[in-house]
Amino acid sequence: MTERKVPGIDEYEGAAGGWGALAAVARAVKSQMAVGRETSALRRVNQPTGFDCPGCAWPDPKHTSSFEFCENGAKAVSWEATGRRATPGFFAGHTLSELWEWSDHALEDEGRLTHPLVYDAGADRYVPISWEDAFARIGEALRALPHPDMAEFYTSGRTSNEAAFLYQLMVREYGTNNFPDCSNMCHEATSVGLPESLGVGKGTVTLDDFAQCDALFSFGHNPGTNHPRMLTTLRDISKRGVPIVAVNPLRERGLERFTSPQHPSEMLTNTATPIAQTYYQVKIGGDLALLKGMMKWLLQADADDLSAGGAGVLDHAFIAEHTEGLDALRDDLARTTWEEVVEHSGLSYEDIAAAAALYAKAERVILCYGMGMTQHRRGTQNVQQMANLLLLRGNIGKPGAGIAPIRGHSNVQGDRTVGITEKPTQALVDAIRQRYGFEFPLTHGHDAVEAVRAIRDGRSRALVCMGGNLAVAMPDPETTIPAMRTLDLAVHIATKLNRSHLIPAKQAFLLPCLGRTERDVQASGLQSVTVEDSMSMVHASQGGLTPASEHLLSEPAIVAGIAKATLPETKVDWDGLVADYDRIRDDIEAVFPMFGDFNRRVREPGGFRLYVAASERDWGPAGKARFLVAPGLDEDPREDRDDLLTLTTLRSHDQYNTTIYGFDDRYRGVSGRRDVVFMNRHDMQARGLQQGDRIDVESCMSREQAATRTVSGFIAVEYDLPRGSAAMYYPEGNRLVPLDSHDPQSGTPAYKSVPVRVRKLSVPDPHAG
Ligand SMILES: Nc1nc2c(c(=O)[nH]1)N[C@H]1C(S)=C(S)[C@@H](COP(=O)(O)OP(=O)(O)OC[C@H]3O[C@@H](n4cnc5c(=O)[nH]c(N)nc54)[C@H](O)[C@@H]3O)O[C@H]1N2
Ligand SMILES: Nc1nc2c(c(=O)[nH]1)N[C@H]1C(S)=C(S)[C@@H](COP(=O)(O)OP(=O)(O)OC[C@H]3O[C@@H](n4cnc5c(=O)[nH]c(N)nc54)[C@H](O)[C@@H]3O)O[C@H]1N2
Ligand SMILES: [Mo]
């Protein structure tokens, strides 16, 4: 049945990386025209005096190495450093209704925003406005709200520590904790789950640990596409003969084999390093069952070994000294049957036992994970069961071992550290009172899902977005977008035009900011900002390019402008802080003591690591790490199981979240299109589907659900993934995810697990012929 030739669908035979990756970089740079500008930018990526790569949050080896090749980074940099401009002339020529019909790719491809803009409702266009007038009108609108809790302040994770700190300071002085954040859609399950398990919501490892581990487990992430620099680390591990175990429903090329562009011999001989030794194609949402199965096996093996007079398989000394709650976990695992584990995971007993035995044999294990684990209704519980598995053998807080949530945006972790959180602590309230002399409430504000609900219900009337593309990133655009249209005020601080900017409120402002590649000059001279990577390393970032337009302001300057206009009685010296970012860093240090000696330490090559208590086996206030129980194995209660598939939504190789660079997904063999649904061949057969047939996908969260959510006009593509599982791209799949379908503990939308029904259409594929 695979005989039929479908345009743009092929098998990808190569390894990840290799010449294809180099060619993609050349294309990315060339397509953005202003050669020279980008190539000089590329030379400064992640250099000691350069800027932090906006591509991802994977750390750099010492952050002082010479340019480390990365396709992802090259695309992100050239996309920002582009020669194209979306000028007032462009906006004069197009109404918002007209632009709405453009693709996400086409909108951003217009280039960098150049002038502050305000929405003119009569003309349905954005028109230029001065910065002073924009700030004054935004301040007036924010002050006019009956209560500060009626405004939402979104942050996307590229925001620097300095900008994020000023932003949260402004919002708190204004009087709310409404901080919807891209992290709420991403690693919130980590931020909520790990503190309960380990006392801290961050990863416990550093790059050095990767050099020392003797087994590595990778759950639910796709480094070949999303963290290409991680492949270098995985390659080194594989070369050392250390087993890498991948757990992923899809066969992802970057987890299978890699040709390193850093190594000329591999490139010239076209050879590749195999990555994962074992690849477990778990069912979507079957990880909980796999993890419980592995732990069940370990407990049994431990009991057997002890009764045979051995020392056991678990690290009993560690468990006794450092943990609590094992008995409850034992009970839960005793209640869990192997039949259930096998059914829910889709893996055989033998496979699960082999994974557990490999784990038991290793002395130093690192477990990495990504969105395949967090974006589920049981995301927090997934995270906590991974922590359980590591704790059973003392794999936290010793060299070469630990948990590694692989973060997304380059500073998503830092934004949280410097105060972007809807759940402030008393310590933060006290520290801000001491430093600035104002109080803010301890009450919890809105996360991303709550913010959209509040906007939908009219409880929130204003939305300020520090970057990002909230309307497209969130689930359920049919709820989110109409809700945003009812706002009194929308403010977007951005580098490029996207769909969220095209949803006009009564008053809407589009404020263009400097990007990370650009020189940021303030009263005291050239400034640098700081970011924190996935491994809690903080380092400086300084742009070197001439700004895309002379009218751009830095993000800290824009925050200060809005703050002064909104808070006439402000207690903060906004101008002083913006004049010299060292002062912002002094303030960060005053409010968050873990940044002690910030300005000095960040000037050391490579920066410094923030204290992560669990890395030192310090478990925080609880005093112990905790084994936690996640009852049962089912992700979604649902009926009619037989004809339903579980759909996951993921990134193609040619996109950065909602930014669509192009239409190829090289490692999955797709080119020139994104309208695909990857399915198992038996599932296709059962539905009478052939490769390339047009289909409808209907979301089936529950039978009672009144409105049906359907996307049409996709094609079925056979792919190596388990029966009952299917996959399509984000954001195309977001219409199928109801706003209410999220992890109850962390609020993370269940983007990776949507029960769907697939139906054949009789229309032909428009790409054919
Ligand atoms: N080039 C590029 N780089 C990026 C991004 C980008 O869009 N483009 N985005 C950045 C951001 S914000 C983030 S958060 C990260 C995201 O990086 P990833 O965490 O890799 O995100 P996804 O592409 O969503 O893919 C997740 C992986 O999980 C697998 N998966 C899906 N469902 C399940 C499941 O139920 N169980 C298991 N075990 N696996 C599953 C998918 O097959 C896929 O391989 O990347 C960052 N880096
Ligand atoms: N179905 C589905 N949905 C998902 C996901 C999924 O896996 N599946 N993943 C979720 C995840 S992990 C995340 S993190 C979110 C991402 O959600 P967001 O962070 O909101 O989205 P991005 O696409 O990263 O934002 C892109 C925009 O950021 C702006 N931008 C770029 N650089 C800068 C800068 O330096 N400063 C400023 N101010 N603006 C800038 C540009 O205007 C650009 O259009 O999406 C989530 N949505
Ligand atoms: Mo993310």
mmCIF file of N, CA and C and ligand atoms in Angstrom, residues 182-183 185-187 371 375 406-409 412 651 656-657 730, ligand 3:
data_model
loop_
_atom_site.group_PDB
_atom_site.id
_atom_site.type_symbol
_atom_site.label_atom_id
_atom_site.label_comp_id
_atom_site.label_asym_id
_atom_site.label_seq_id
_atom_site.Cartn_x
_atom_site.Cartn_y
_atom_site.Cartn_z
ATOM 1 N N CYS A 182 4.967 31.247 28.623
ATOM 2 C CA CYS A 182 5.083 30.110 27.696
ATOM 3 C C CYS A 182 5.458 28.849 28.460
ATOM 4 N N SER A 183 6.104 29.013 29.586
ATOM 5 C CA SER A 183 6.443 27.875 30.427
ATOM 6 C C SER A 183 5.199 27.083 30.844
ATOM 7 N N MET A 185 2.939 26.245 29.030
ATOM 8 C CA MET A 185 2.582 25.316 27.937
ATOM 9 C C MET A 185 3.696 24.310 27.711
ATOM 10 N N CYS A 186 4.713 24.367 28.530
ATOM 11 C CA CYS A 186 5.975 23.717 28.173
ATOM 12 C C CYS A 186 6.464 22.820 29.316
ATOM 13 N N HIS A 187 7.275 23.358 30.216
ATOM 14 C CA HIS A 187 7.838 22.557 31.301
ATOM 15 C C HIS A 187 7.197 22.866 32.656
ATOM 16 N N MET A 371 8.879 17.480 25.801
ATOM 17 C CA MET A 371 7.444 17.729 25.720
ATOM 18 C C MET A 371 6.617 16.444 25.613
ATOM 19 N N GLN A 375 3.503 17.424 28.209
ATOM 20 C CA GLN A 375 2.255 17.961 27.638
ATOM 21 C C GLN A 375 1.166 16.898 27.602
ATOM 22 N N ILE A 406 14.742 18.958 29.385
ATOM 23 C CA ILE A 406 15.359 19.705 28.288
ATOM 24 C C ILE A 406 14.424 20.857 27.938
ATOM 25 N N ARG A 407 14.845 22.051 28.327
ATOM 26 C CA ARG A 407 13.975 23.229 28.181
ATOM 27 C C ARG A 407 13.907 23.682 26.735
ATOM 28 N N GLY A 408 12.961 24.550 26.474
ATOM 29 C CA GLY A 408 12.743 25.006 25.119
ATOM 30 C C GLY A 408 13.393 26.335 24.849
ATOM 31 N N HIS A 409 12.664 27.410 25.103
ATOM 32 C CA HIS A 409 13.176 28.745 24.833
ATOM 33 C C HIS A 409 14.467 28.981 25.605
ATOM 34 N N VAL A 412 13.801 30.460 29.132
ATOM 35 C CA VAL A 412 12.532 30.162 29.810
ATOM 36 C C VAL A 412 12.791 29.834 31.281
ATOM 37 N N ARG A 651 6.758 19.336 16.561
ATOM 38 C CA ARG A 651 7.444 20.324 15.727
ATOM 39 C C ARG A 651 8.054 19.671 14.501
ATOM 40 N N TYR A 656 10.272 27.110 14.375
ATOM 41 C CA TYR A 656 10.600 27.363 15.770
ATOM 42 C C TYR A 656 9.288 27.732 16.447
ATOM 43 N N ASN A 657 8.688 26.809 17.118
ATOM 44 C CA ASN A 657 7.359 27.005 17.701
ATOM 45 C C ASN A 657 6.402 27.533 16.640
ATOM 46 N N TYR A 730 2.242 20.884 15.155
ATOM 47 C CA TYR A 730 1.833 22.049 15.923
ATOM 48 C C TYR A 730 2.227 23.236 15.061
HETATM 49 MO MO MO B 3 8.572 25.328 25.003
#
